[in-house]
């Protein structure tokens, strides 16, 4: 890739297509999730090497609880294994890890690992890696609104203090800049309740590649396309 490439500061990814990938191989959907989890590890490394500072990935939505219990269980156990396995590596790689979404519905031991890894890696200066688990944009905004209302009621803020910046500071993503580029794999072209506030001005890149097949070359393709886009932010070209 050419040196003068503009690299998105914050990349967000909807990792989709694990089930179809498994189906193509006549394997259970959970086989696809296991393959997908491995790709996450590699993409973190590729993103870091490309100079991406923030990476946010969608692992489990607030709607994904509607899937068969066995599949949900398997995804949760993959998340558990992933965190256990990556904990040391994230320290070694100087990564700062965080989770967005309503973690209160997760198993207690998973919440415990998340809290620990977040705390241990919070001062790391390498890739800021964020995983969305039991995340839904609408849920995030409702939780934020409740907290805003509570703080107004308690006199911590005034109604007149409420503006875009203040509202952003109540979202789970408060420590992150807005994503510059969103990638969704598997050919679906929708947000599925992901970062609806934060993606207001992001560029969208959709690819038919299924998540377990996603790799560095595909990532570079997305960034190349991003470079050809003209981000006007509402202004006109001079
Ligand atoms: C994405 O892959 C992973 C999760 C939503 C957890 P899918 O499981 O949605 O795979 P497809 O879309 O059915 O192929
Ligand atoms: C979105 O994918 C959620 C994640 C990738 C975690 P889904 O596969 O759940 O989305 P829909 O149902 O196709 O919109
Ligand atoms: Mg899907």
Short mmCIF file of C-alpha atoms and ligand atoms in Angstrom, two decimals:
data_model
loop_
_atom_site.label_atom_id
_atom_site.label_comp_id
_atom_site.label_asym_id
_atom_site.label_seq_id
_atom_site.Cartn_x
_atom_site.Cartn_y
_atom_site.Cartn_z
CA UNK A 1 0.00 0.00 0.00
CA UNK A 2 1.30 3.45 -0.86
CA UNK A 3 2.93 5.49 1.89
CA UNK A 4 0.73 8.54 1.48
CA UNK A 5 -2.47 6.58 2.27
CA UNK A 6 -4.86 8.28 4.67
CA UNK A 7 -5.46 5.87 7.49
CA UNK A 8 -8.72 6.08 9.42
CA UNK A 9 -8.04 6.99 13.03
CA UNK A 10 -11.02 4.94 14.21
CA UNK A 11 -12.23 1.87 12.35
CA UNK A 12 -15.51 0.17 13.25
CA UNK A 13 -16.42 -3.28 11.97
CA UNK A 14 -19.68 -5.25 11.87
CA UNK A 15 -18.28 -8.76 11.73
CA UNK A 16 -21.02 -10.60 9.88
CA UNK A 17 -21.35 -13.87 7.99
CA UNK A 18 -20.01 -16.47 10.42
CA UNK A 19 -23.12 -18.61 10.12
CA UNK A 20 -23.14 -18.60 6.30
CA UNK A 21 -19.43 -19.36 6.24
CA UNK A 22 -20.05 -22.47 8.35
CA UNK A 23 -23.08 -23.47 6.30
CA UNK A 24 -21.00 -23.38 3.12
CA UNK A 25 -18.78 -25.96 4.81
CA UNK A 26 -21.74 -28.03 6.02
CA UNK A 27 -20.70 -27.27 9.58
CA UNK A 28 -22.75 -25.93 12.52
CA UNK A 29 -23.02 -22.14 12.85
CA UNK A 30 -20.88 -22.23 15.97
CA UNK A 31 -17.95 -23.47 13.87
CA UNK A 32 -18.21 -20.18 12.00
CA UNK A 33 -18.17 -18.20 15.22
CA UNK A 34 -15.00 -19.97 16.35
CA UNK A 35 -13.35 -19.19 13.01
CA UNK A 36 -14.54 -15.59 13.27
CA UNK A 37 -13.04 -15.16 16.72
CA UNK A 38 -9.61 -16.12 15.35
CA UNK A 39 -9.87 -13.46 12.67
CA UNK A 40 -10.46 -10.77 15.32
CA UNK A 41 -7.05 -11.48 16.77
CA UNK A 42 -5.34 -11.12 13.39
CA UNK A 43 -7.24 -7.97 12.44
CA UNK A 44 -6.15 -6.25 15.66
CA UNK A 45 -2.58 -6.84 14.62
CA UNK A 46 -3.14 -5.72 11.03
CA UNK A 47 -5.01 -2.61 12.17
CA UNK A 48 -2.19 -1.68 14.52
CA UNK A 49 0.44 -2.22 11.81
CA UNK A 50 -1.50 0.00 9.43
CA UNK A 51 -1.50 2.79 11.99
CA UNK A 52 -5.17 2.61 13.02
CA UNK A 53 -5.47 4.00 16.55
CA UNK A 54 -8.97 2.83 17.53
CA UNK A 55 -10.71 -0.37 16.50
CA UNK A 56 -14.29 -1.17 17.54
CA UNK A 57 -15.87 -4.49 16.62
CA UNK A 58 -19.49 -5.66 16.94
CA UNK A 59 -19.47 -9.07 18.60
CA UNK A 60 -23.01 -9.44 20.00
CA UNK A 61 -26.05 -7.22 19.61
CA UNK A 62 -28.95 -6.64 21.98
CA UNK A 63 -31.05 -8.49 19.37
CA UNK A 64 -28.75 -11.52 19.20
CA UNK A 65 -30.34 -12.92 22.40
CA UNK A 66 -33.21 -13.97 20.10
CA UNK A 67 -31.00 -16.70 18.61
CA UNK A 68 -31.21 -20.32 19.80
CA UNK A 69 -29.92 -20.66 23.35
CA UNK A 70 -27.16 -23.07 22.35
CA UNK A 71 -25.75 -20.58 19.83
CA UNK A 72 -25.87 -17.72 22.35
CA UNK A 73 -24.10 -19.95 24.89
CA UNK A 74 -21.39 -20.82 22.40
CA UNK A 75 -20.81 -17.18 21.46
CA UNK A 76 -20.55 -16.28 25.16
CA UNK A 77 -18.09 -19.06 25.78
CA UNK A 78 -16.01 -17.90 22.80
CA UNK A 79 -15.98 -14.40 24.27
CA UNK A 80 -14.90 -15.85 27.62
CA UNK A 81 -12.11 -17.91 26.02
CA UNK A 82 -11.02 -15.01 23.87
CA UNK A 83 -10.65 -12.70 26.86
CA UNK A 84 -8.79 -15.28 28.93
CA UNK A 85 -6.43 -16.02 26.09
CA UNK A 86 -5.87 -12.42 25.05
CA UNK A 87 -5.45 -10.90 28.50
CA UNK A 88 -1.67 -11.39 28.64
CA UNK A 89 -1.21 -10.67 24.96
CA UNK A 90 -3.05 -7.36 25.20
CA UNK A 91 -0.67 -6.28 27.97
CA UNK A 92 2.34 -7.41 25.96
CA UNK A 93 1.10 -5.64 22.85
CA UNK A 94 0.36 -2.47 24.87
CA UNK A 95 -3.32 -2.58 23.81
CA UNK A 96 -6.01 -0.71 25.72
CA UNK A 97 -9.13 -2.87 25.86
CA UNK A 98 -12.69 -1.84 26.54
CA UNK A 99 -16.24 -3.08 26.14
CA UNK A 100 -19.34 -1.13 25.11
CA UNK A 101 -22.88 -2.34 25.63
CA UNK A 102 -24.92 -3.32 28.66
CA UNK A 103 -22.65 -5.79 30.37
CA UNK A 104 -25.06 -6.34 33.28
CA UNK A 105 -26.82 -9.13 31.36
CA UNK A 106 -23.59 -11.10 30.82
CA UNK A 107 -22.44 -13.99 33.03
CA UNK A 108 -20.77 -12.81 36.24
CA UNK A 109 -17.42 -14.37 35.40
CA UNK A 110 -17.33 -12.64 32.00
CA UNK A 111 -18.13 -9.28 33.62
CA UNK A 112 -15.31 -9.92 36.05
CA UNK A 113 -12.75 -10.62 33.30
CA UNK A 114 -13.91 -7.58 31.29
CA UNK A 115 -13.61 -5.30 34.32
CA UNK A 116 -10.15 -6.67 35.09
CA UNK A 117 -8.76 -6.42 31.57
CA UNK A 118 -10.16 -2.91 31.15
CA UNK A 119 -8.55 -1.83 34.40
CA UNK A 120 -5.20 -3.48 33.68
CA UNK A 121 -4.88 -2.15 30.15
CA UNK A 122 -6.38 1.31 30.59
CA UNK A 123 -3.06 3.18 30.56
CA UNK A 124 -1.66 1.26 27.59
CA UNK A 125 -0.74 3.49 24.69
CA UNK A 126 -1.01 1.06 21.75
CA UNK A 127 -4.15 0.10 19.81
CA UNK A 128 -7.39 1.07 21.58
CA UNK A 129 -9.48 -2.03 21.04
CA UNK A 130 -13.17 -1.97 21.86
CA UNK A 131 -15.63 -4.85 21.65
CA UNK A 132 -19.39 -4.28 21.51
CA UNK A 133 -21.10 -7.00 23.56
CA UNK A 134 -24.85 -6.92 24.28
CA UNK A 135 -24.62 -3.61 22.47
CA UNK A 136 -27.45 -1.79 20.76
CA UNK A 137 -27.35 1.84 19.79
CA UNK A 138 -30.91 2.45 20.93
CA UNK A 139 -30.25 0.80 24.27
CA UNK A 140 -27.07 2.85 24.68
CA UNK A 141 -28.93 6.09 23.96
CA UNK A 142 -31.78 5.22 26.33
CA UNK A 143 -29.30 4.43 29.11
CA UNK A 144 -27.52 7.70 28.40
CA UNK A 145 -30.80 9.65 28.46
CA UNK A 146 -31.73 8.14 31.80
CA UNK A 147 -28.40 9.23 33.25
CA UNK A 148 -28.77 12.71 31.81
CA UNK A 149 -32.25 12.96 33.38
CA UNK A 150 -30.92 11.71 36.69
CA UNK A 151 -28.11 14.26 36.71
CA UNK A 152 -30.52 17.07 35.86
CA UNK A 153 -32.81 15.95 38.67
CA UNK A 154 -29.92 15.82 41.12
CA UNK A 155 -28.80 19.27 40.04
CA UNK A 156 -25.43 18.07 38.68
CA UNK A 157 -26.20 19.58 35.28
CA UNK A 158 -28.74 22.06 33.97
CA UNK A 159 -31.19 21.28 31.20
CA UNK A 160 -29.52 24.10 29.26
CA UNK A 161 -26.17 22.25 29.51
CA UNK A 162 -27.50 19.47 27.27
CA UNK A 163 -25.86 19.63 23.87
CA UNK A 164 -24.27 17.15 21.46
CA UNK A 165 -20.98 17.13 23.30
CA UNK A 166 -22.57 16.52 26.68
CA UNK A 167 -24.81 13.77 25.32
CA UNK A 168 -21.77 12.07 23.71
CA UNK A 169 -20.09 12.09 27.10
CA UNK A 170 -22.93 9.94 28.49
CA UNK A 171 -22.55 7.27 25.79
CA UNK A 172 -20.52 4.08 26.26
CA UNK A 173 -18.12 5.40 23.62
CA UNK A 174 -17.34 8.55 25.60
CA UNK A 175 -13.58 7.96 25.46
CA UNK A 176 -13.51 7.31 21.72
CA UNK A 177 -13.56 9.69 18.77
CA UNK A 178 -16.31 8.97 16.21
CA UNK A 179 -15.39 6.22 13.72
CA UNK A 180 -14.07 7.42 10.35
CA UNK A 181 -14.78 4.19 8.51
CA UNK A 182 -17.34 1.43 9.02
CA UNK A 183 -16.82 -1.96 7.41
CA UNK A 184 -19.59 -4.56 7.24
CA UNK A 185 -18.83 -7.99 5.85
CA UNK A 186 -21.12 -10.63 4.33
CA UNK A 187 -22.99 -8.45 1.85
CA UNK A 188 -25.56 -7.03 4.29
CA UNK A 189 -25.92 -3.29 3.98
CA UNK A 190 -27.49 -2.14 7.22
CA UNK A 191 -26.43 -0.92 10.65
CA UNK A 192 -28.30 -3.48 12.77
CA UNK A 193 -28.38 -1.03 15.69
CA UNK A 194 -24.63 -0.33 15.71
CA UNK A 195 -23.19 3.08 16.72
CA UNK A 196 -26.02 5.07 15.13
CA UNK A 197 -25.06 8.33 16.84
CA UNK A 198 -21.32 7.91 16.37
CA UNK A 199 -21.42 6.95 12.68
CA UNK A 200 -23.17 10.17 11.62
CA UNK A 201 -20.26 11.14 9.34
CA UNK A 202 -18.40 7.87 8.86
CA UNK A 203 -17.72 6.41 5.43
CA UNK A 204 -19.40 3.02 4.90
CA UNK A 205 -17.72 0.10 3.17
CA UNK A 206 -19.63 -3.08 2.42
CA UNK A 207 -18.05 -6.28 1.15
CA UNK A 208 -19.46 -9.70 0.26
CA UNK A 209 -16.53 -11.39 1.99
CA UNK A 210 -17.75 -13.41 5.00
CA UNK A 211 -16.12 -12.45 8.30
CA UNK A 212 -14.06 -15.66 8.76
CA UNK A 213 -12.48 -14.96 5.33
CA UNK A 214 -11.68 -11.33 6.11
CA UNK A 215 -7.96 -10.57 6.17
CA UNK A 216 -5.31 -7.91 5.78
CA UNK A 217 -5.72 -7.68 2.00
CA UNK A 218 -9.47 -7.07 2.44
CA UNK A 219 -8.78 -4.46 5.08
CA UNK A 220 -6.38 -2.70 2.74
CA UNK A 221 -9.01 -2.76 0.00
CA UNK A 222 -11.44 -1.02 2.33
CA UNK A 223 -8.88 1.61 3.27
CA UNK A 224 -8.00 2.14 -0.37
CA UNK A 225 -11.66 2.77 -1.16
CA UNK A 226 -11.91 5.09 1.86
CA UNK A 227 -9.03 7.09 0.37
CA UNK A 228 -10.99 7.65 -2.81
CA UNK A 229 -13.94 9.12 -0.94
CA UNK A 230 -14.41 12.82 -0.45
CA UNK A 231 -15.49 13.57 3.11
CA UNK A 232 -17.23 16.93 2.88
CA UNK A 233 -18.84 17.14 6.34
CA UNK A 234 -21.58 19.36 4.97
CA UNK A 235 -19.33 21.93 3.34
CA UNK A 236 -18.74 22.44 -0.40
CA UNK A 237 -15.56 22.00 -2.38
CA UNK A 238 -13.59 25.18 -3.01
C1 LIG B 1 -21.95 -12.57 12.88
O1 LIG B 1 -22.22 -13.68 12.09
C2 LIG B 1 -21.72 -12.92 14.33
C3 LIG B 1 -22.80 -12.54 15.24
C4 LIG B 1 -23.88 -11.88 14.93
C5 LIG B 1 -22.64 -12.96 16.61
P1 LIG B 1 -23.69 -14.28 11.96
O2 LIG B 1 -23.87 -15.30 13.03
O3 LIG B 1 -24.70 -13.20 11.96
O4 LIG B 1 -23.59 -14.97 10.56
P2 LIG B 1 -24.72 -15.01 9.43
O5 LIG B 1 -25.12 -13.59 9.18
O6 LIG B 1 -25.86 -15.80 9.97
O7 LIG B 1 -24.06 -15.65 8.26
C1 LIG B 2 -25.12 -7.72 13.57
O1 LIG B 2 -25.23 -8.90 12.82
C2 LIG B 2 -24.55 -8.03 14.90
C3 LIG B 2 -23.16 -8.50 14.92
C4 LIG B 2 -22.38 -8.63 13.90
C5 LIG B 2 -22.67 -8.83 16.20
P1 LIG B 2 -26.59 -9.73 12.71
O2 LIG B 2 -26.30 -10.85 11.81
O3 LIG B 2 -27.11 -10.03 14.06
O4 LIG B 2 -27.56 -8.65 12.03
P2 LIG B 2 -28.89 -8.86 11.20
O5 LIG B 2 -29.78 -9.70 12.04
O6 LIG B 2 -28.51 -9.56 9.93
O7 LIG B 2 -29.37 -7.48 10.96
MG1 LIG B 3 -25.54 -12.09 10.50
#
